Amino acid sequence: MRARRTVALALAGVLAVATAACSGESKNNSGSSGPATVLNVGMPNGPQTENHNPFLGSSSGASLGYRWMIYEPLVMLNSIAPKDPGKPWLATEWKWADNFTKLSLTIRDGVKWSDGKPMTAEDVAFSFQLRKTNAGLNPEAIPYGEIKQTGNKIDLTFTKSQFVNQAKVLTTFVIPKHIWSVLKDPTTDVVKNPIGTGPYTLKSFTPQTTTLTVRDEYWQDLPKVKELRYTSYNDNNAQTTALANGASEWSFVFIPNYKTVYVDKDPVHHKLWFPANLGIHGLWINTEKKPFDNPALRRAMDKVINRDDIFLQGEAGYFYPKIESVTGIPTPAGDAFIAPEFEGKLHKVDLEGAKQELAAAGFKLEGDVLSDPSGKPVTITLTDPAGWSDYITDLEIIKDNLSTIGIKATVDKANQDAWFKAVDEGRFDATMHWTNGGATPYDIYQNIMDGKIYKPIGKGGVSGNYGRFKNAEATKALDEYANATDDATRTKALNTLQKIMVEQMPVIPTSASNVGGMYNTKNWVGWPDEQNQYAPAQPTQQNALHIVLNLKPAGS
């Protein structure tokens, strides 16, 4: 996922930089000779509106990543090593049964909420029940059955196998029943005083900086980082400047010339690590808007979009690697999953092939204008937040590419809040966006094509299928994969999904995903890296909590 960058007014960006500079000047809280006590985290997401509701992907807590310092999961899983066993967290033991339709959990004793009340198995049961009864809190549409609590044990049943959702269930974060049971609408309510089991509590909030402070007591050893300051910079450039001058010590941001403008400013301490995962980025097309509901038009668009230019120019040759397979599956990570009929079939620009697709489907290209079968010129608005410089460059490349088949495209550099709302409600033509990632390509295809998470244009609260793609065969194949009891059945279903992807092209894949980050080792050590891959390096991932607990002051 990439929902962690925004755009805002220039004035706010200046304020953000000023705030961050002040944070950098006092990061040790004890003068230059003392050990570090403060960690400065930054994201290029513009001024924030205060909301610490952990369920909302657009909240300040999600945007900057600090929700994971307050709300904890049952199990800590490493998304870059999905086959590794999970680390016990609020659950000490877990066991699946009956083809992943049953799960038994043992809940940790001795954990307290930040308001001093004990966390119990009743809170865990409530956390699952809330997701079961509120579709907006269950974006993956996990089919919860019975939820039973006995002492410190939780027994869950599911109406279908949760083989593909194991990680999502086990990493469920827990919320306090005594707080959330009285909220009017947990899917939308603004949370100003977050109460969690994590090691940090909210100290202060401004649109530019959110500060968390360590609790007096915590069920694990208290972290060495006594204060976390999350600064939201105006855009990628402002965030990069803060990383380069040391005001920001941890971030996930696109840096076009990363070696010159970041690493070379302090080669000893300025680090970056971008481990890949099995997720993708691409042009999501609103398949319910004419004429883009026609798969022939989408296939033609795919044939003229230059993925090499997107990688080398838009993604600076390092950030998001090019996807070469026509299936959209990243390689080499996904080599073992590619169907025999698509092995060795790589995407290439094919202008003549695109023109043939269009002509066969009744489109007419006259001069530099493409008309749809009804005679209307084909136009498209490509949109992303203005501060997301790599995506904006990608869209400018795509705009030029589409002009070769007569499609008049415009690039809308949107306000972040307006963009999130438009994508959520399906009020867009096309946008660069990411997919979920997982241990197999299932998560990619489910995020793009699952009819069970489809919502019509105008209805929000979605988590995937932003292009409003409807295909009964795809939904059936996803169900067959998810509920299969053997690998052969899963392979057959996945091969079907690849065929649908190639033929229907609901999303035009361009790039493979990563879960990387930039970090500074001057004040803090213990970061994950190529030699110690205990967590992805991204500060907005749930694993960020694991990283913070692992950090120690440099030289200590």
PDB file of C-alpha atoms in Angstrom, residues 127-389:
ATOM      1  CA  SER A 127     -12.788  -6.141  18.300  1.00  0.00           C
ATOM      2  CA  PHE A 128     -13.768  -9.024  16.038  1.00  0.00           C
ATOM      3  CA  GLN A 129     -17.500  -8.545  16.641  1.00  0.00           C
ATOM      4  CA  LEU A 130     -17.263  -4.885  15.688  1.00  0.00           C
ATOM      5  CA  ARG A 131     -15.677  -5.857  12.392  1.00  0.00           C
ATOM      6  CA  LYS A 132     -18.312  -8.529  11.820  1.00  0.00           C
ATOM      7  CA  THR A 133     -21.266  -6.193  12.345  1.00  0.00           C
ATOM      8  CA  ASN A 134     -19.822  -3.144  10.553  1.00  0.00           C
ATOM      9  CA  ALA A 135     -19.001  -3.765   6.907  1.00  0.00           C
ATOM     10  CA  GLY A 136     -17.041  -0.522   6.795  1.00  0.00           C
ATOM     11  CA  LEU A 137     -14.605  -1.955   9.357  1.00  0.00           C
ATOM     12  CA  ASN A 138     -14.239  -5.193   7.402  1.00  0.00           C
ATOM     13  CA  PRO A 139     -12.954  -4.030   3.999  1.00  0.00           C
ATOM     14  CA  GLU A 140     -11.556  -7.483   3.186  1.00  0.00           C
ATOM     15  CA  ALA A 141     -15.076  -8.911   3.640  1.00  0.00           C
ATOM     16  CA  ILE A 142     -13.816 -11.621   5.990  1.00  0.00           C
ATOM     17  CA  PRO A 143     -16.804 -13.945   6.595  1.00  0.00           C
ATOM     18  CA  TYR A 144     -16.914 -14.114  10.381  1.00  0.00           C
ATOM     19  CA  GLY A 145     -19.127 -16.769  11.911  1.00  0.00           C
ATOM     20  CA  GLU A 146     -19.317 -17.455  15.645  1.00  0.00           C
ATOM     21  CA  ILE A 147     -17.098 -15.451  17.984  1.00  0.00           C
ATOM     22  CA  LYS A 148     -16.784 -17.154  21.361  1.00  0.00           C
ATOM     23  CA  GLN A 149     -14.830 -16.073  24.432  1.00  0.00           C
ATOM     24  CA  THR A 150     -14.030 -18.341  27.363  1.00  0.00           C
ATOM     25  CA  GLY A 151     -11.601 -16.932  29.921  1.00  0.00           C
ATOM     26  CA  ASN A 152      -8.509 -15.872  28.014  1.00  0.00           C
ATOM     27  CA  LYS A 153      -9.438 -17.977  24.989  1.00  0.00           C
ATOM     28  CA  ILE A 154     -11.087 -16.802  21.776  1.00  0.00           C
ATOM     29  CA  ASP A 155     -12.594 -19.256  19.292  1.00  0.00           C
ATOM     30  CA  LEU A 156     -13.491 -17.919  15.859  1.00  0.00           C
ATOM     31  CA  THR A 157     -15.311 -19.647  13.055  1.00  0.00           C
ATOM     32  CA  PHE A 158     -15.549 -18.539   9.444  1.00  0.00           C
ATOM     33  CA  THR A 159     -18.110 -19.477   6.829  1.00  0.00           C
ATOM     34  CA  LYS A 160     -15.332 -20.109   4.311  1.00  0.00           C
ATOM     35  CA  SER A 161     -11.670 -21.064   4.398  1.00  0.00           C
ATOM     36  CA  GLN A 162      -9.413 -18.202   5.407  1.00  0.00           C
ATOM     37  CA  PHE A 163      -6.287 -19.657   3.831  1.00  0.00           C
ATOM     38  CA  VAL A 164      -5.716 -16.411   1.923  1.00  0.00           C
ATOM     39  CA  ASN A 165      -6.651 -14.188   4.868  1.00  0.00           C
ATOM     40  CA  GLN A 166      -4.525 -15.755   7.581  1.00  0.00           C
ATOM     41  CA  ALA A 167      -2.316 -12.703   7.907  1.00  0.00           C
ATOM     42  CA  LYS A 168      -5.222 -10.263   7.895  1.00  0.00           C
ATOM     43  CA  VAL A 169      -6.962 -12.116  10.731  1.00  0.00           C
ATOM     44  CA  LEU A 170      -3.861 -12.647  12.852  1.00  0.00           C
ATOM     45  CA  THR A 171      -2.715  -9.024  12.522  1.00  0.00           C
ATOM     46  CA  THR A 172      -6.103  -7.665  13.637  1.00  0.00           C
ATOM     47  CA  PHE A 173      -5.481  -4.758  15.995  1.00  0.00           C
ATOM     48  CA  VAL A 174      -7.376  -4.708  19.277  1.00  0.00           C
ATOM     49  CA  ILE A 175      -9.477  -1.806  20.568  1.00  0.00           C
ATOM     50  CA  PRO A 176     -10.934  -1.236  24.062  1.00  0.00           C
ATOM     51  CA  LYS A 177     -14.564  -2.254  24.413  1.00  0.00           C
ATOM     52  CA  HIS A 178     -15.222   0.344  27.125  1.00  0.00           C
ATOM     53  CA  ILE A 179     -14.343   3.120  24.649  1.00  0.00           C
ATOM     54  CA  TRP A 180     -15.606   1.853  21.310  1.00  0.00           C
ATOM     55  CA  SER A 181     -18.890   0.355  22.465  1.00  0.00           C
ATOM     56  CA  VAL A 182     -20.268   3.852  23.072  1.00  0.00           C
ATOM     57  CA  LEU A 183     -19.193   5.411  19.771  1.00  0.00           C
ATOM     58  CA  LYS A 184     -22.077   6.386  17.534  1.00  0.00           C
ATOM     59  CA  ASP A 185     -20.496   5.224  14.278  1.00  0.00           C
ATOM     60  CA  PRO A 186     -17.035   3.647  14.522  1.00  0.00           C
ATOM     61  CA  THR A 187     -16.704   3.682  10.729  1.00  0.00           C
ATOM     62  CA  THR A 188     -16.656   7.486  10.609  1.00  0.00           C
ATOM     63  CA  ASP A 189     -16.303   8.868  14.141  1.00  0.00           C
ATOM     64  CA  VAL A 190     -13.386  11.165  14.853  1.00  0.00           C
ATOM     65  CA  VAL A 191     -11.194   9.860  17.682  1.00  0.00           C
ATOM     66  CA  LYS A 192      -9.378  12.633  19.530  1.00  0.00           C
ATOM     67  CA  ASN A 193      -8.133  10.664  22.562  1.00  0.00           C
ATOM     68  CA  PRO A 194      -6.798   7.305  21.348  1.00  0.00           C
ATOM     69  CA  ILE A 195      -6.583   4.579  23.994  1.00  0.00           C
ATOM     70  CA  GLY A 196      -4.518   1.538  23.067  1.00  0.00           C
ATOM     71  CA  THR A 197      -2.202  -1.131  24.440  1.00  0.00           C
ATOM     72  CA  GLY A 198       0.844   0.179  22.579  1.00  0.00           C
ATOM     73  CA  PRO A 199       3.856   1.799  24.241  1.00  0.00           C
ATOM     74  CA  TYR A 200       2.926   5.353  23.274  1.00  0.00           C
ATOM     75  CA  THR A 201       0.162   7.857  23.977  1.00  0.00           C
ATOM     76  CA  LEU A 202      -0.764  11.076  22.246  1.00  0.00           C
ATOM     77  CA  LYS A 203       1.053  14.109  23.634  1.00  0.00           C
ATOM     78  CA  SER A 204       0.068  16.820  21.164  1.00  0.00           C
ATOM     79  CA  PHE A 205      -1.336  17.387  17.698  1.00  0.00           C
ATOM     80  CA  THR A 206      -1.031  20.146  15.124  1.00  0.00           C
ATOM     81  CA  PRO A 207      -1.745  19.929  11.395  1.00  0.00           C
ATOM     82  CA  GLN A 208       2.019  19.752  10.863  1.00  0.00           C
ATOM     83  CA  THR A 209       3.305  17.629  13.757  1.00  0.00           C
ATOM     84  CA  THR A 210       1.891  14.869  15.933  1.00  0.00           C
ATOM     85  CA  THR A 211       3.896  13.979  19.037  1.00  0.00           C
ATOM     86  CA  LEU A 212       3.645  10.730  20.972  1.00  0.00           C
ATOM     87  CA  THR A 213       5.258  10.074  24.326  1.00  0.00           C
ATOM     88  CA  VAL A 214       6.218   6.771  25.914  1.00  0.00           C
ATOM     89  CA  ARG A 215       3.923   5.339  28.580  1.00  0.00           C
ATOM     90  CA  ASP A 216       4.946   4.836  32.208  1.00  0.00           C
ATOM     91  CA  GLU A 217       4.302   1.116  31.912  1.00  0.00           C
ATOM     92  CA  TYR A 218       3.927  -1.320  29.043  1.00  0.00           C
ATOM     93  CA  TRP A 219       3.668  -5.095  28.874  1.00  0.00           C
ATOM     94  CA  GLN A 220       7.031  -5.323  27.086  1.00  0.00           C
ATOM     95  CA  ASP A 221      10.258  -3.515  27.935  1.00  0.00           C
ATOM     96  CA  LEU A 222       9.754   0.201  27.403  1.00  0.00           C
ATOM     97  CA  PRO A 223      11.240   1.468  24.153  1.00  0.00           C
ATOM     98  CA  LYS A 224      14.415   3.526  24.242  1.00  0.00           C
ATOM     99  CA  VAL A 225      12.692   6.095  22.025  1.00  0.00           C
ATOM    100  CA  LYS A 226      10.985   8.306  24.599  1.00  0.00           C
ATOM    101  CA  GLU A 227       9.216  10.560  22.122  1.00  0.00           C
ATOM    102  CA  LEU A 228       8.059  10.155  18.539  1.00  0.00           C
ATOM    103  CA  ARG A 229       7.507  13.276  16.457  1.00  0.00           C
ATOM    104  CA  TYR A 230       5.627  12.753  13.220  1.00  0.00           C
ATOM    105  CA  THR A 231       5.962  15.722  10.875  1.00  0.00           C
ATOM    106  CA  SER A 232       3.826  15.951   7.762  1.00  0.00           C
ATOM    107  CA  TYR A 233       5.695  17.794   5.035  1.00  0.00           C
ATOM    108  CA  ASN A 234       4.072  19.569   2.125  1.00  0.00           C
ATOM    109  CA  ASP A 235       5.381  17.265  -0.595  1.00  0.00           C
ATOM    110  CA  ASN A 236       8.187  14.934  -1.650  1.00  0.00           C
ATOM    111  CA  ASN A 237      10.681  17.773  -2.102  1.00  0.00           C
ATOM    112  CA  ALA A 238      10.141  19.154   1.388  1.00  0.00           C
ATOM    113  CA  GLN A 239      10.400  15.680   2.886  1.00  0.00           C
ATOM    114  CA  THR A 240      13.617  15.004   0.963  1.00  0.00           C
ATOM    115  CA  THR A 241      15.170  18.240   2.188  1.00  0.00           C
ATOM    116  CA  ALA A 242      14.338  17.299   5.784  1.00  0.00           C
ATOM    117  CA  LEU A 243      15.931  13.869   5.340  1.00  0.00           C
ATOM    118  CA  ALA A 244      19.028  15.398   3.785  1.00  0.00           C
ATOM    119  CA  ASN A 245      19.585  17.894   6.609  1.00  0.00           C
ATOM    120  CA  GLY A 246      18.748  15.429   9.390  1.00  0.00           C
ATOM    121  CA  ALA A 247      15.531  17.081  10.569  1.00  0.00           C
ATOM    122  CA  SER A 248      13.676  13.927   9.545  1.00  0.00           C
ATOM    123  CA  GLU A 249      15.189  10.580  10.499  1.00  0.00           C
ATOM    124  CA  TRP A 250      12.728   8.088   9.005  1.00  0.00           C
ATOM    125  CA  SER A 251      10.440   8.289   6.021  1.00  0.00           C
ATOM    126  CA  PHE A 252       8.998   6.607   2.956  1.00  0.00           C
ATOM    127  CA  VAL A 253       9.290   9.010   0.040  1.00  0.00           C
ATOM    128  CA  PHE A 254      10.214   9.051  -3.602  1.00  0.00           C
ATOM    129  CA  ILE A 255      13.577  10.766  -4.255  1.00  0.00           C
ATOM    130  CA  PRO A 256      14.405  11.110  -7.980  1.00  0.00           C
ATOM    131  CA  ASN A 257      18.170  11.557  -7.487  1.00  0.00           C
ATOM    132  CA  TYR A 258      18.428   9.774  -4.152  1.00  0.00           C
ATOM    133  CA  LYS A 259      22.192   9.244  -4.095  1.00  0.00           C
ATOM    134  CA  THR A 260      23.116  12.870  -4.722  1.00  0.00           C
ATOM    135  CA  VAL A 261      20.421  14.610  -2.702  1.00  0.00           C
ATOM    136  CA  TYR A 262      20.176  12.160   0.202  1.00  0.00           C
ATOM    137  CA  VAL A 263      22.828   9.464   0.589  1.00  0.00           C
ATOM    138  CA  ASP A 264      25.825  11.624  -0.334  1.00  0.00           C
ATOM    139  CA  LYS A 265      24.869  14.274   2.252  1.00  0.00           C
ATOM    140  CA  ASP A 266      25.948  11.819   4.963  1.00  0.00           C
ATOM    141  CA  PRO A 267      27.059   8.496   3.453  1.00  0.00           C
ATOM    142  CA  VAL A 268      27.821   6.994   6.861  1.00  0.00           C
ATOM    143  CA  HIS A 269      24.360   7.533   8.339  1.00  0.00           C
ATOM    144  CA  HIS A 270      21.874   8.125   5.493  1.00  0.00           C
ATOM    145  CA  LYS A 271      20.490   4.700   4.604  1.00  0.00           C
ATOM    146  CA  LEU A 272      17.677   3.369   2.483  1.00  0.00           C
ATOM    147  CA  TRP A 273      16.319  -0.127   2.072  1.00  0.00           C
ATOM    148  CA  PHE A 274      13.492  -1.048  -0.286  1.00  0.00           C
ATOM    149  CA  PRO A 275      12.591  -4.742  -0.003  1.00  0.00           C
ATOM    150  CA  ALA A 276      10.016  -5.885  -2.551  1.00  0.00           C
ATOM    151  CA  ASN A 277       6.698  -7.546  -1.939  1.00  0.00           C
ATOM    152  CA  LEU A 278       4.214  -9.227  -4.244  1.00  0.00           C
ATOM    153  CA  GLY A 279       2.093  -6.166  -4.985  1.00  0.00           C
ATOM    154  CA  ILE A 280       1.834  -3.842  -7.957  1.00  0.00           C
ATOM    155  CA  HIS A 281       1.261  -0.253  -9.044  1.00  0.00           C
ATOM    156  CA  GLY A 282      -0.586   0.681 -12.182  1.00  0.00           C
ATOM    157  CA  LEU A 283      -3.232   2.739 -13.925  1.00  0.00           C
ATOM    158  CA  TRP A 284      -6.608   1.908 -12.400  1.00  0.00           C
ATOM    159  CA  ILE A 285      -9.374   2.560 -14.919  1.00  0.00           C
ATOM    160  CA  ASN A 286     -12.964   3.232 -13.939  1.00  0.00           C
ATOM    161  CA  THR A 287     -14.532   0.329 -15.816  1.00  0.00           C
ATOM    162  CA  GLU A 288     -18.085   1.601 -15.284  1.00  0.00           C
ATOM    163  CA  LYS A 289     -17.464   4.826 -17.201  1.00  0.00           C
ATOM    164  CA  LYS A 290     -17.990   4.783 -20.952  1.00  0.00           C
ATOM    165  CA  PRO A 291     -16.154   4.147 -23.170  1.00  0.00           C
ATOM    166  CA  PHE A 292     -13.670   2.645 -20.703  1.00  0.00           C
ATOM    167  CA  ASP A 293     -16.110  -0.137 -19.905  1.00  0.00           C
ATOM    168  CA  ASN A 294     -14.916  -1.625 -23.210  1.00  0.00           C
ATOM    169  CA  PRO A 295     -11.995  -4.047 -22.587  1.00  0.00           C
ATOM    170  CA  ALA A 296     -10.715  -3.519 -26.144  1.00  0.00           C
ATOM    171  CA  LEU A 297     -10.034   0.142 -25.301  1.00  0.00           C
ATOM    172  CA  ARG A 298      -8.263  -0.841 -22.091  1.00  0.00           C
ATOM    173  CA  ARG A 299      -6.142  -3.414 -23.925  1.00  0.00           C
ATOM    174  CA  ALA A 300      -5.196  -0.803 -26.532  1.00  0.00           C
ATOM    175  CA  MET A 301      -4.202   1.639 -23.809  1.00  0.00           C
ATOM    176  CA  ASP A 302      -2.001  -1.031 -22.255  1.00  0.00           C
ATOM    177  CA  LYS A 303      -0.291  -1.629 -25.582  1.00  0.00           C
ATOM    178  CA  VAL A 304       0.914   1.971 -25.892  1.00  0.00           C
ATOM    179  CA  ILE A 305       1.919   2.724 -22.304  1.00  0.00           C
ATOM    180  CA  ASN A 306       5.703   2.663 -22.054  1.00  0.00           C
ATOM    181  CA  ARG A 307       6.658   0.896 -18.830  1.00  0.00           C
ATOM    182  CA  ASP A 308      10.372   1.474 -19.451  1.00  0.00           C
ATOM    183  CA  ASP A 309       9.873   5.252 -19.436  1.00  0.00           C
ATOM    184  CA  ILE A 310       7.749   5.015 -16.294  1.00  0.00           C
ATOM    185  CA  PHE A 311      10.484   3.058 -14.500  1.00  0.00           C
ATOM    186  CA  LEU A 312      13.438   5.130 -15.687  1.00  0.00           C
ATOM    187  CA  GLN A 313      11.832   8.577 -15.536  1.00  0.00           C
ATOM    188  CA  GLY A 314       8.852   8.385 -13.219  1.00  0.00           C
ATOM    189  CA  GLU A 315      10.412   5.960 -10.722  1.00  0.00           C
ATOM    190  CA  ALA A 316      14.037   7.114 -11.088  1.00  0.00           C
ATOM    191  CA  GLY A 317      15.240   3.649 -12.049  1.00  0.00           C
ATOM    192  CA  TYR A 318      15.000   2.208  -8.520  1.00  0.00           C
ATOM    193  CA  PHE A 319      11.797   2.985  -6.662  1.00  0.00           C
ATOM    194  CA  TYR A 320       9.181   0.719  -8.224  1.00  0.00           C
ATOM    195  CA  PRO A 321      10.693  -1.882 -10.603  1.00  0.00           C
ATOM    196  CA  LYS A 322       9.076  -2.395 -14.002  1.00  0.00           C
ATOM    197  CA  ILE A 323       6.536  -5.202 -14.380  1.00  0.00           C
ATOM    198  CA  GLU A 324       7.401  -7.179 -17.492  1.00  0.00           C
ATOM    199  CA  SER A 325       4.933 -10.081 -17.517  1.00  0.00           C
ATOM    200  CA  VAL A 326       1.703  -9.468 -19.415  1.00  0.00           C
ATOM    201  CA  THR A 327      -0.112 -10.990 -16.431  1.00  0.00           C
ATOM    202  CA  GLY A 328       0.872  -8.110 -14.150  1.00  0.00           C
ATOM    203  CA  ILE A 329       2.679 -10.502 -11.797  1.00  0.00           C
ATOM    204  CA  PRO A 330       6.010  -9.063 -10.606  1.00  0.00           C
ATOM    205  CA  THR A 331       9.065 -11.125 -11.489  1.00  0.00           C
ATOM    206  CA  PRO A 332      11.254 -12.760 -10.380  1.00  0.00           C
ATOM    207  CA  ALA A 333       9.234 -12.905  -7.143  1.00  0.00           C
ATOM    208  CA  GLY A 334       6.206 -14.291  -8.977  1.00  0.00           C
ATOM    209  CA  ASP A 335       7.911 -16.509 -11.562  1.00  0.00           C
ATOM    210  CA  ALA A 336       6.581 -19.722 -10.036  1.00  0.00           C
ATOM    211  CA  PHE A 337       2.975 -18.530 -10.332  1.00  0.00           C
ATOM    212  CA  ILE A 338       2.842 -17.533 -14.028  1.00  0.00           C
ATOM    213  CA  ALA A 339       0.530 -19.739 -16.083  1.00  0.00           C
ATOM    214  CA  PRO A 340       2.133 -21.864 -18.832  1.00  0.00           C
ATOM    215  CA  GLU A 341       0.315 -19.959 -21.593  1.00  0.00           C
ATOM    216  CA  PHE A 342       1.896 -16.694 -20.433  1.00  0.00           C
ATOM    217  CA  GLU A 343       5.434 -17.897 -19.640  1.00  0.00           C
ATOM    218  CA  GLY A 344       7.940 -15.698 -21.424  1.00  0.00           C
ATOM    219  CA  LYS A 345       5.277 -13.304 -22.703  1.00  0.00           C
ATOM    220  CA  LEU A 346       6.484  -9.828 -21.852  1.00  0.00           C
ATOM    221  CA  HIS A 347       4.823  -6.477 -22.281  1.00  0.00           C
ATOM    222  CA  LYS A 348       6.067  -4.321 -25.133  1.00  0.00           C
ATOM    223  CA  VAL A 349       4.843  -1.157 -26.779  1.00  0.00           C
ATOM    224  CA  ASP A 350       2.780  -2.143 -29.821  1.00  0.00           C
ATOM    225  CA  LEU A 351       1.161   0.850 -31.506  1.00  0.00           C
ATOM    226  CA  GLU A 352      -0.066  -1.069 -34.534  1.00  0.00           C
ATOM    227  CA  GLY A 353      -1.520  -3.785 -32.315  1.00  0.00           C
ATOM    228  CA  ALA A 354      -3.360  -1.106 -30.325  1.00  0.00           C
ATOM    229  CA  LYS A 355      -4.840   0.401 -33.497  1.00  0.00           C
ATOM    230  CA  GLN A 356      -6.015  -3.020 -34.623  1.00  0.00           C
ATOM    231  CA  GLU A 357      -7.703  -3.632 -31.247  1.00  0.00           C
ATOM    232  CA  LEU A 358      -9.557  -0.325 -31.543  1.00  0.00           C
ATOM    233  CA  ALA A 359     -10.632  -0.770 -35.142  1.00  0.00           C
ATOM    234  CA  ALA A 360     -11.992  -4.260 -34.455  1.00  0.00           C
ATOM    235  CA  ALA A 361     -14.060  -2.862 -31.569  1.00  0.00           C
ATOM    236  CA  GLY A 362     -15.632  -0.068 -33.638  1.00  0.00           C
ATOM    237  CA  PHE A 363     -13.407   2.835 -32.573  1.00  0.00           C
ATOM    238  CA  LYS A 364     -12.249   5.230 -35.300  1.00  0.00           C
ATOM    239  CA  LEU A 365      -8.896   7.011 -35.341  1.00  0.00           C
ATOM    240  CA  GLU A 366      -9.016  10.014 -37.651  1.00  0.00           C
ATOM    241  CA  GLY A 367      -5.891  12.141 -37.543  1.00  0.00           C
ATOM    242  CA  ASP A 368      -5.067  12.602 -33.889  1.00  0.00           C
ATOM    243  CA  VAL A 369      -8.605  12.049 -32.577  1.00  0.00           C
ATOM    244  CA  LEU A 370     -10.037   8.717 -31.465  1.00  0.00           C
ATOM    245  CA  SER A 371     -13.823   8.406 -31.502  1.00  0.00           C
ATOM    246  CA  ASP A 372     -15.771   5.703 -29.700  1.00  0.00           C
ATOM    247  CA  PRO A 373     -18.360   3.551 -31.508  1.00  0.00           C
ATOM    248  CA  SER A 374     -21.025   6.216 -30.867  1.00  0.00           C
ATOM    249  CA  GLY A 375     -18.885   8.851 -32.574  1.00  0.00           C
ATOM    250  CA  LYS A 376     -17.847  10.701 -29.412  1.00  0.00           C
ATOM    251  CA  PRO A 377     -14.168  11.715 -29.036  1.00  0.00           C
ATOM    252  CA  VAL A 378     -12.378   9.720 -26.356  1.00  0.00           C
ATOM    253  CA  THR A 379     -11.032  11.888 -23.536  1.00  0.00           C
ATOM    254  CA  ILE A 380      -9.706  10.889 -20.131  1.00  0.00           C
ATOM    255  CA  THR A 381      -8.654  12.656 -16.928  1.00  0.00           C
ATOM    256  CA  LEU A 382      -5.663  11.106 -15.159  1.00  0.00           C
ATOM    257  CA  THR A 383      -5.522  12.091 -11.506  1.00  0.00           C
ATOM    258  CA  ASP A 384      -3.260  11.803  -8.451  1.00  0.00           C
ATOM    259  CA  PRO A 385      -2.286  14.123  -5.583  1.00  0.00           C
ATOM    260  CA  ALA A 386       0.047  16.889  -6.740  1.00  0.00           C
ATOM    261  CA  GLY A 387       2.732  16.139  -4.151  1.00  0.00           C
ATOM    262  CA  TRP A 388       3.245  12.573  -5.374  1.00  0.00           C
ATOM    263  CA  SER A 389       5.893  13.554  -7.896  1.00  0.00           C
TER     264      SER A 389
END
